[in-house]
Coordinates of C-alpha atoms in Angstrom, one line a residue:
M43 CA 96.8 88.2 101.9
N44 CA 96.8 91.7 100.6
N45 CA 93.2 93.1 100.8
Y46 CA 90.0 93.6 102.8
N47 CA 88.5 90.5 101.5
D48 CA 91.5 88.4 102.7
Y49 CA 91.0 90.1 106.0
V50 CA 87.3 89.0 106.1
K51 CA 88.4 85.5 105.1
H52 CA 90.7 85.0 107.5
S53 CA 89.0 86.6 110.4
K54 CA 85.6 84.3 109.4
K55 CA 88.3 81.3 109.7
I56 CA 89.0 82.1 113.4
T57 CA 85.4 82.9 114.1
D58 CA 84.6 79.0 113.0
I59 CA 87.5 77.4 115.2
N60 CA 85.9 79.8 118.3
M61 CA 82.4 78.6 117.3
S62 CA 83.6 74.9 117.1
M63 CA 85.1 75.4 120.7
A64 CA 81.5 76.6 121.6
V65 CA 79.8 74.0 120.2
L66 CA 81.8 71.6 122.3
G67 CA 81.8 73.7 125.2
W68 CA 77.9 73.5 125.3
D69 CA 77.8 69.6 124.4
Q70 CA 80.6 69.2 127.8
E71 CA 78.0 71.2 129.9
T72 CA 74.3 69.9 128.5
K73 CA 75.0 66.5 126.6
M74 CA 78.4 64.9 127.2
P75 CA 78.4 61.6 129.4
K76 CA 80.9 61.8 132.5
N77 CA 84.0 59.7 130.6
G78 CA 84.1 62.1 127.9
S79 CA 86.1 64.6 129.9
R80 CA 89.5 63.8 129.5
F81 CA 89.4 63.4 125.4
R82 CA 87.0 66.7 125.5
A83 CA 89.7 68.5 127.2
Q84 CA 92.3 67.5 124.6
Q85 CA 90.0 68.5 121.9
L86 CA 89.2 72.0 123.2
S87 CA 92.9 72.6 123.5
T88 CA 93.8 71.4 120.1
L89 CA 91.2 73.9 118.7
A90 CA 92.7 76.8 121.2
E91 CA 95.9 76.4 120.1
I92 CA 94.8 76.7 116.3
S93 CA 92.9 79.8 117.2
H94 CA 95.5 81.2 118.9
E95 CA 97.8 80.4 115.8
L96 CA 95.5 81.5 113.1
S97 CA 95.0 85.2 115.6
T98 CA 98.8 85.6 116.1
N99 CA 99.7 84.7 112.4
K100 CA 102.6 87.0 111.0
D101 CA 100.6 87.9 107.5
Y102 CA 97.3 88.3 109.2
G103 CA 99.5 91.1 111.5
N104 CA 100.7 92.6 108.4
L105 CA 97.5 92.6 106.5
L106 CA 95.7 94.3 109.8
N107 CA 98.4 96.9 109.9
N108 CA 98.1 98.1 106.6
L109 CA 94.4 98.1 106.5
N110 CA 94.3 100.3 109.1
S111 CA 95.7 103.1 107.1
D112 CA 93.6 102.5 104.2
D113 CA 91.8 105.8 103.8
S114 CA 89.1 103.6 101.0
L115 CA 87.5 101.4 103.5
N116 CA 83.9 102.9 105.1
S117 CA 83.5 103.7 108.5
D118 CA 82.6 99.9 109.3
Q119 CA 84.8 98.6 107.4
R120 CA 87.5 100.6 109.5
R121 CA 86.1 99.7 112.7
N122 CA 86.2 96.2 111.5
V123 CA 89.8 96.1 111.1
S124 CA 90.6 98.4 114.4
L125 CA 88.8 96.0 116.7
S126 CA 90.7 93.4 114.8
L127 CA 94.2 94.8 115.3
K128 CA 93.3 95.4 118.7
A129 CA 92.7 92.3 119.2
F130 CA 95.9 90.6 117.3
N131 CA 97.9 93.2 119.6
K132 CA 96.9 91.7 122.6
S133 CA 96.7 88.0 121.2
K134 CA 100.3 88.3 120.4
K135 CA 100.8 88.6 124.3
Y136 CA 99.9 85.4 124.8
K137 CA 102.7 82.1 124.1
S138 CA 101.1 79.0 122.7
E139 CA 102.0 77.0 125.9
F140 CA 99.9 79.5 128.1
I141 CA 96.6 78.8 125.7
I142 CA 96.9 75.5 126.0
E143 CA 97.4 75.1 129.3
E144 CA 94.5 77.7 130.2
S145 CA 92.4 75.4 127.6
K146 CA 93.2 71.8 130.0
L147 CA 93.0 73.6 132.9
V148 CA 89.4 75.0 132.3
S149 CA 87.9 71.8 131.0
N150 CA 89.4 69.8 134.2
A151 CA 88.0 72.4 136.5
F152 CA 84.8 72.3 135.0
Q153 CA 84.2 68.9 135.4
K154 CA 86.0 68.9 139.0
W155 CA 83.7 71.6 139.9
R156 CA 80.7 69.3 138.6
L157 CA 82.1 66.8 141.2
A158 CA 82.6 69.1 144.0
K159 CA 79.0 70.4 144.0
E160 CA 77.9 67.2 143.9
K161 CA 79.7 65.4 146.1
N162 CA 78.8 69.0 148.1
D163 CA 82.7 68.9 148.7
F164 CA 85.0 71.7 148.6
S165 CA 88.1 70.3 148.4
I166 CA 87.6 68.4 145.4
F167 CA 87.8 71.9 143.1
E168 CA 90.3 73.5 145.4
S169 CA 93.3 72.8 143.6
S170 CA 92.1 73.2 140.0
L171 CA 90.5 76.6 141.1
T172 CA 94.0 77.0 142.8
K173 CA 95.6 76.5 139.5
L174 CA 93.4 78.9 137.3
V175 CA 93.9 81.9 140.4
D176 CA 97.6 81.7 139.5
L177 CA 96.7 81.5 135.6
R178 CA 94.7 84.3 136.1
I179 CA 97.2 86.4 137.9
K180 CA 100.1 85.5 135.4
E181 CA 97.9 86.4 132.7
C182 CA 97.2 90.3 134.7
E183 CA 101.0 90.9 134.3
I184 CA 100.9 89.3 130.7
L185 CA 98.2 92.0 129.2
G186 CA 99.8 94.7 131.5
Y187 CA 97.3 97.3 133.5
D188 CA 97.8 100.9 134.8
N189 CA 96.3 100.8 138.6
H190 CA 95.5 97.4 139.3
P191 CA 95.6 93.8 138.3
Y192 CA 92.2 93.4 138.3
D193 CA 91.8 96.0 135.7
A194 CA 93.2 93.6 133.3
L195 CA 90.9 91.5 133.7
L196 CA 87.6 93.7 134.0
N197 CA 88.6 94.4 130.9
Q198 CA 88.3 91.1 128.9
Y199 CA 84.6 91.5 129.5
E200 CA 83.9 95.0 130.1
P201 CA 86.4 96.5 127.8
G202 CA 87.9 99.9 129.6
L203 CA 86.1 99.3 132.8
T204 CA 88.7 99.7 135.5
T205 CA 88.5 98.5 139.2
N206 CA 88.1 102.0 140.5
E207 CA 84.9 102.4 138.9
V208 CA 83.8 99.0 140.3
D209 CA 84.6 100.3 143.5
D210 CA 82.3 103.7 142.8
I211 CA 79.5 101.5 141.4
F212 CA 79.3 99.1 144.4
S213 CA 79.8 102.4 147.0
N214 CA 76.3 103.6 145.6
V215 CA 74.8 99.9 145.6
K216 CA 75.7 100.1 149.5
E217 CA 74.9 103.8 150.1
F218 CA 71.3 103.1 148.5
L219 CA 70.7 99.7 148.3
V220 CA 72.1 98.5 151.9
P221 CA 69.6 101.0 153.6
F222 CA 66.8 100.7 151.2
I223 CA 66.7 97.1 151.7
K224 CA 66.7 97.1 155.6
R225 CA 63.6 99.8 155.1
I226 CA 61.7 96.9 153.0
S227 CA 62.5 94.3 156.1
K228 CA 61.0 96.4 158.0
S229 CA 57.8 96.1 156.0
N230 CA 54.6 94.0 155.7
K231 CA 55.9 90.8 154.5
I232 CA 55.1 88.7 151.9
D233 CA 54.0 85.4 151.3
D234 CA 55.6 83.9 148.5
S235 CA 55.2 80.2 149.6
F236 CA 53.2 79.3 147.1
F237 CA 56.3 79.0 145.1
H238 CA 57.8 76.3 146.7
Q239 CA 54.9 73.6 146.5
K240 CA 55.2 70.4 143.9
Y241 CA 55.2 72.0 140.4
S242 CA 55.6 69.1 137.8
H243 CA 58.8 69.3 135.9
N244 CA 57.4 68.4 132.5
K245 CA 54.9 70.8 133.1
Q246 CA 57.2 73.7 134.3
W247 CA 59.4 72.9 130.4
D248 CA 56.6 73.4 128.9
F249 CA 55.4 76.7 129.9
G250 CA 59.2 77.7 130.4
I251 CA 59.6 77.2 125.9
E252 CA 55.9 79.1 125.9
L253 CA 57.5 82.3 128.1
L254 CA 60.7 82.1 125.3
K255 CA 58.0 82.2 122.5
K256 CA 56.3 84.9 124.0
M257 CA 59.7 87.1 124.1
E258 CA 59.4 86.6 120.3
Y259 CA 63.0 83.5 120.9
N260 CA 62.8 81.9 117.6
F261 CA 63.4 78.4 118.0
D262 CA 64.3 78.0 114.3
S263 CA 67.4 79.7 115.7
G264 CA 67.6 78.3 119.1
R265 CA 67.0 75.6 121.3
Q266 CA 66.5 75.4 125.1
D267 CA 68.4 72.6 127.7
L268 CA 68.9 71.5 130.9
S269 CA 72.0 72.2 132.9
A270 CA 73.2 72.4 136.3
H271 CA 74.0 76.2 136.1
P272 CA 71.6 77.8 133.5
F273 CA 73.4 79.7 130.8
S274 CA 73.6 81.0 126.9
T275 CA 75.4 80.2 124.2
H276 CA 75.5 80.8 120.3
F277 CA 77.7 79.5 117.4
S278 CA 75.8 82.0 114.9
P279 CA 73.0 84.4 115.2
E280 CA 71.5 81.3 113.6
D281 CA 72.0 79.3 116.1
T282 CA 71.9 80.4 119.7
R283 CA 71.3 78.6 122.7
V284 CA 69.7 78.2 126.5
T285 CA 69.5 76.1 129.4
T286 CA 67.6 76.1 132.1
R287 CA 67.5 74.5 135.4
I288 CA 64.0 72.7 137.2
D289 CA 63.1 72.7 140.8
E290 CA 60.1 70.7 140.9
N291 CA 59.7 72.6 144.5
N292 CA 60.8 76.2 143.6
L293 CA 58.4 77.6 140.6
S294 CA 60.3 80.9 140.5
E295 CA 63.8 78.8 139.2
M296 CA 62.6 77.9 136.0
I297 CA 60.7 81.0 135.2
W298 CA 63.4 83.8 135.8
S299 CA 66.2 81.4 134.3
C300 CA 63.8 80.8 131.0
I301 CA 63.3 84.5 131.0
H302 CA 67.0 85.9 131.9
E303 CA 68.7 83.5 129.6
G304 CA 66.1 84.3 126.9
G305 CA 67.3 88.1 127.2
H306 CA 70.9 87.0 125.9
A307 CA 69.6 84.9 123.1
L308 CA 67.2 87.7 121.8
Y309 CA 70.8 89.8 121.9
E310 CA 72.8 87.1 119.6
Q311 CA 69.8 86.4 118.2
G312 CA 69.7 90.5 116.9
I313 CA 73.1 90.2 115.8
L314 CA 73.0 90.6 111.7
S315 CA 74.6 87.5 109.9
E316 CA 76.1 89.4 107.0
N317 CA 78.5 90.6 109.9
Y318 CA 79.7 87.3 110.9
G319 CA 83.0 86.7 111.6
L320 CA 83.8 89.8 112.2
P321 CA 83.8 92.5 114.9
L322 CA 80.7 94.2 113.8
G323 CA 79.3 90.6 114.2
E324 CA 80.0 90.5 118.1
T325 CA 78.2 91.8 121.2
I326 CA 80.2 95.0 122.6
S327 CA 80.5 93.9 126.4
L328 CA 79.2 91.6 129.2
G329 CA 77.6 94.4 130.6
I330 CA 75.5 95.2 127.7
H331 CA 74.8 91.8 127.4
E332 CA 73.5 92.1 131.0
S333 CA 71.8 94.8 130.3
Q334 CA 69.6 92.4 127.7
S335 CA 68.8 89.5 130.0
R336 CA 68.2 92.2 133.0
L337 CA 65.6 94.4 131.2
W338 CA 63.6 91.2 130.3
E339 CA 64.0 89.9 133.4
N340 CA 63.3 92.2 135.8
N341 CA 61.8 95.2 133.9
V342 CA 59.5 93.1 131.8
G343 CA 59.3 89.6 133.7
R344 CA 58.9 90.8 137.1
S345 CA 56.7 93.6 135.6
L346 CA 52.8 93.7 136.9
E347 CA 52.2 94.2 133.5
F348 CA 53.8 91.0 131.9
W349 CA 51.8 88.7 134.7
K350 CA 48.7 90.4 133.7
Y351 CA 48.8 88.5 130.3
N352 CA 50.7 85.5 131.3
Y353 CA 49.5 84.4 134.8
E354 CA 45.9 83.0 133.9
S355 CA 48.0 80.9 131.1
L356 CA 50.2 79.5 134.0
K357 CA 47.8 79.1 136.5
S358 CA 45.7 76.3 133.8
V359 CA 49.0 74.7 133.9
F360 CA 48.6 74.4 137.8
P361 CA 45.6 75.0 138.8
N362 CA 45.6 73.1 142.0
Q363 CA 49.0 75.2 143.1
L364 CA 47.6 78.5 142.4
S365 CA 44.0 78.4 143.3
D366 CA 43.8 81.1 145.7
V367 CA 46.8 83.4 144.4
T368 CA 45.4 86.3 142.1
V369 CA 47.6 88.1 139.9
D370 CA 48.8 90.6 142.2
D371 CA 49.6 88.1 144.8
F372 CA 51.9 86.4 142.7
Y373 CA 53.3 89.9 141.1
K374 CA 54.3 90.9 144.4
A375 CA 55.8 87.3 145.6
A376 CA 57.9 87.7 142.0
N377 CA 59.5 90.7 143.8
N378 CA 59.6 89.3 147.5
V379 CA 63.2 90.9 148.7
K380 CA 64.8 89.1 151.1
P381 CA 68.0 87.9 151.6
S382 CA 69.0 84.6 150.1
L383 CA 71.4 81.9 149.5
I384 CA 71.8 81.4 145.8
R385 CA 72.5 84.4 143.7
T386 CA 70.4 83.2 140.4
N387 CA 67.4 83.1 142.6
A388 CA 67.8 86.3 144.2
D389 CA 65.3 89.0 144.0
E390 CA 66.6 91.8 141.9
L391 CA 67.9 93.9 145.1
T392 CA 69.4 91.7 146.9
Y393 CA 70.9 90.5 143.7
H394 CA 73.5 93.1 143.5
L395 CA 74.6 91.8 147.6
H396 CA 75.5 88.5 146.0
V397 CA 77.8 90.2 143.3
L398 CA 79.3 92.5 145.4
I399 CA 80.4 89.4 147.7
R400 CA 81.9 87.6 144.7
Y401 CA 83.4 90.9 143.3
E402 CA 85.1 91.8 146.8
I403 CA 86.7 87.8 146.9
E404 CA 88.0 87.7 143.3
K405 CA 89.6 91.0 143.4
A406 CA 91.1 89.8 146.9
L407 CA 92.6 86.6 145.1
I408 CA 94.3 88.8 142.2
E409 CA 95.7 90.4 145.2
G410 CA 96.8 87.5 147.0
K411 CA 95.3 88.8 149.9
I412 CA 93.5 85.3 150.6
M413 CA 94.1 81.8 149.5
V414 CA 91.6 79.4 147.5
K415 CA 91.5 77.3 150.4
D416 CA 90.5 79.4 152.8
L417 CA 87.2 80.1 150.8
P418 CA 84.4 78.5 152.0
E419 CA 85.1 80.0 155.2
I420 CA 85.6 83.6 153.7
W421 CA 82.2 83.4 151.6
N422 CA 80.4 82.1 154.5
L423 CA 81.4 85.4 156.5
K424 CA 80.2 87.6 153.6
Y425 CA 77.0 86.2 153.3
Q426 CA 76.6 86.7 157.1
E427 CA 77.5 89.5 156.8
Y428 CA 75.7 91.6 153.8
L429 CA 73.2 88.9 153.5
G430 CA 72.4 88.1 157.2
V431 CA 71.7 84.5 155.9
E432 CA 73.6 81.2 157.2
V433 CA 75.6 79.0 154.4
P434 CA 74.6 75.2 155.2
T435 CA 76.7 73.3 152.5
D436 CA 79.6 73.9 149.9
A437 CA 77.0 73.1 147.1
L438 CA 74.5 76.1 148.6
G439 CA 77.6 78.9 149.1
V440 CA 80.8 78.7 147.2
L441 CA 80.4 76.0 145.0
Q442 CA 76.7 77.5 143.6
D443 CA 78.3 79.6 140.7
I444 CA 79.7 77.8 137.4
H445 CA 82.0 81.1 136.7
W446 CA 85.5 79.9 138.1
S447 CA 85.4 77.0 136.7
H448 CA 85.4 78.2 133.4
G449 CA 88.6 80.6 134.6
S450 CA 86.1 83.6 134.5
F451 CA 87.6 86.2 136.9
G452 CA 86.3 89.7 136.3
Y453 CA 82.7 88.8 135.1
F454 CA 80.5 88.9 138.3
P455 CA 80.6 93.1 138.1
T456 CA 79.3 92.8 134.7
Y457 CA 75.8 91.6 136.0
T458 CA 75.6 94.6 138.1
I459 CA 76.4 96.8 135.3
G460 CA 74.0 95.7 133.3
S461 CA 71.4 96.0 135.7
F462 CA 71.5 99.6 135.3
Y463 CA 71.8 99.5 131.9
A464 CA 68.8 97.9 131.6
A465 CA 67.1 100.7 134.2
Q466 CA 68.4 103.1 131.5
F467 CA 67.3 101.4 128.2
F468 CA 63.9 100.4 129.7
N469 CA 63.2 104.4 130.7
Q470 CA 64.4 105.6 127.1
A471 CA 62.1 103.1 125.6
K472 CA 58.8 104.0 127.6
I473 CA 60.2 107.7 127.0
E474 CA 60.0 106.8 122.9
N475 CA 57.1 104.5 123.1
P476 CA 54.4 106.0 125.6
N477 CA 52.4 102.4 125.3
L478 CA 55.0 100.3 125.8
L479 CA 53.9 99.0 128.9
K480 CA 50.3 98.4 127.9
E481 CA 52.0 96.7 124.7
I482 CA 53.4 94.5 127.4
E483 CA 50.5 93.6 128.8
D484 CA 48.3 92.9 126.0
G485 CA 51.1 90.3 124.9
N486 CA 52.9 92.0 122.5
N487 CA 56.5 92.3 122.8
K488 CA 57.3 92.9 119.5
N489 CA 57.9 96.6 119.6
L490 CA 60.1 96.3 122.7
L491 CA 62.5 93.7 120.9
N492 CA 62.3 95.8 117.5
W493 CA 64.0 99.0 119.6
L494 CA 66.3 96.8 121.1
R495 CA 67.3 95.2 117.7
K496 CA 67.7 99.0 116.2
N497 CA 68.9 100.4 119.3
I498 CA 71.5 97.4 120.4
H499 CA 71.3 94.0 118.8
N500 CA 72.0 94.9 114.6
N501 CA 75.1 97.6 115.9
G502 CA 77.3 94.6 117.2
K503 CA 80.8 96.6 118.3
R504 CA 80.1 99.4 116.0
L505 CA 79.8 101.5 119.3
D506 CA 81.9 100.9 122.1
A507 CA 79.4 100.5 125.4
D508 CA 79.5 104.0 126.9
K509 CA 79.1 105.6 123.5
L510 CA 76.2 103.5 122.5
C511 CA 74.6 103.9 126.2
E512 CA 75.2 107.8 125.5
K513 CA 74.0 108.2 121.8
I514 CA 70.6 106.1 123.3
S515 CA 69.7 107.7 126.3
G516 CA 71.7 111.3 125.7
E517 CA 74.1 110.3 128.7
K518 CA 76.7 107.8 130.1
L519 CA 75.3 104.8 132.2
N520 CA 73.8 106.6 135.7
F521 CA 72.9 105.1 138.4
K522 CA 70.0 107.4 139.3
Y523 CA 67.8 105.7 136.4
F524 CA 68.2 102.3 138.3
K525 CA 67.9 104.3 141.7
E526 CA 64.2 105.5 140.6
Y527 CA 62.9 102.4 139.3
V528 CA 63.8 101.0 142.1
I529 CA 62.1 103.5 144.7
E530 CA 58.8 103.8 142.3
K531 CA 58.5 99.6 142.0
Y532 CA 59.2 98.7 145.5
S533 CA 57.6 102.0 147.4
K534 CA 54.4 100.7 146.2
I535 CA 54.8 97.1 146.5
Y536 CA 55.5 97.8 149.9
S537 CA 53.9 100.8 150.9
L538 CA 57.1 102.8 151.9

């Protein structure tokens, strides 16, 4: 290996292995029979080892170092090489034994989590989760950090983000959102009971497909399936997949999980195929990724304009359930602010208290201040403290999220960061296109998607998240845009 083309070939080979693992992971969560778990763990472990060997190959490292000082490369090529060299140096910190152990632990933990949730028994998952927490604590030391071990985990999902910055972000949540939610709680109550009737599984499924199509999700390059926990994944820009969850007694669960995961998938479909296998063919960060899902879910999908166009279609599918419900009734119910048990079903305000709870628990686990065995009790106490709700079961409490079974610690804060990015980006999109809300009301989401494609999706990792935000909106992430959006929207809904 001695030139840029050799680098591209090797980088694509690494990506091919990683995407093959992603296919097996998708299958594991959607289609794989129960008895497939043992050998699936072995298969994923083998591929993880191959990927690590390719990612830490000595000749590959020498090539990256040589190319990094090659003045003949253009700016995109230099960016690709720089980011790949950074990833190489990070991968070199891990021993193969760690990679193999991690892959096996995650595969087994997922099966234990799924069984524990099914049986409503945290103890089934406890041992696997303890091992994963210990592994992440070990990983923090492997990667190194300046101020707090949790910084090393945050950096996996939102490069450069620190625990101190996350603390500042959640101080805004506590200082503004908590009292604002309390003000809402004293206002007139909104009736959302119509969401909790009997809604046919098959009809919900079909309507969810139609929602994705109206968002411009390309089914020639994607598909939707069912899973225990809604998620999106991708194997290339031409194969991005989403899953949803359907509850026949809760229509809202399907609607906003489809829109949320669809937002993620639109981002992946907007990555340029010509950059497959290279950093410019990857998404920037989880915060930016979440900005896309939250923008579609909340700024678009919970807007009055969106439902002025889509509500009659929904009503035609469920005429009996929605016969006495107006579009204004539906819009208000879709934005009903009330404490709840399940994060993925939460309104867009209390949602951030769900994230805060997870952040505080993760941080304390990594600090060694709490033990895994005590999580159900700690979880329940925090839900009482922050949301004023009692958690009746493990399945509806500490076992509700899939993330910890994946070993994904440091992930949850990106949900809140993504919501703040979303408000800032959507505000800028409206400035640049004053007709945007009218277009959404007319069922035209193409111009919004094109704006996102141009400003975010097509760029891959050309810019870091903060630089991208600054380029789009003229400043780095600023909480004021989310605050202004919330005040304007909910003051009208609740006549504050």
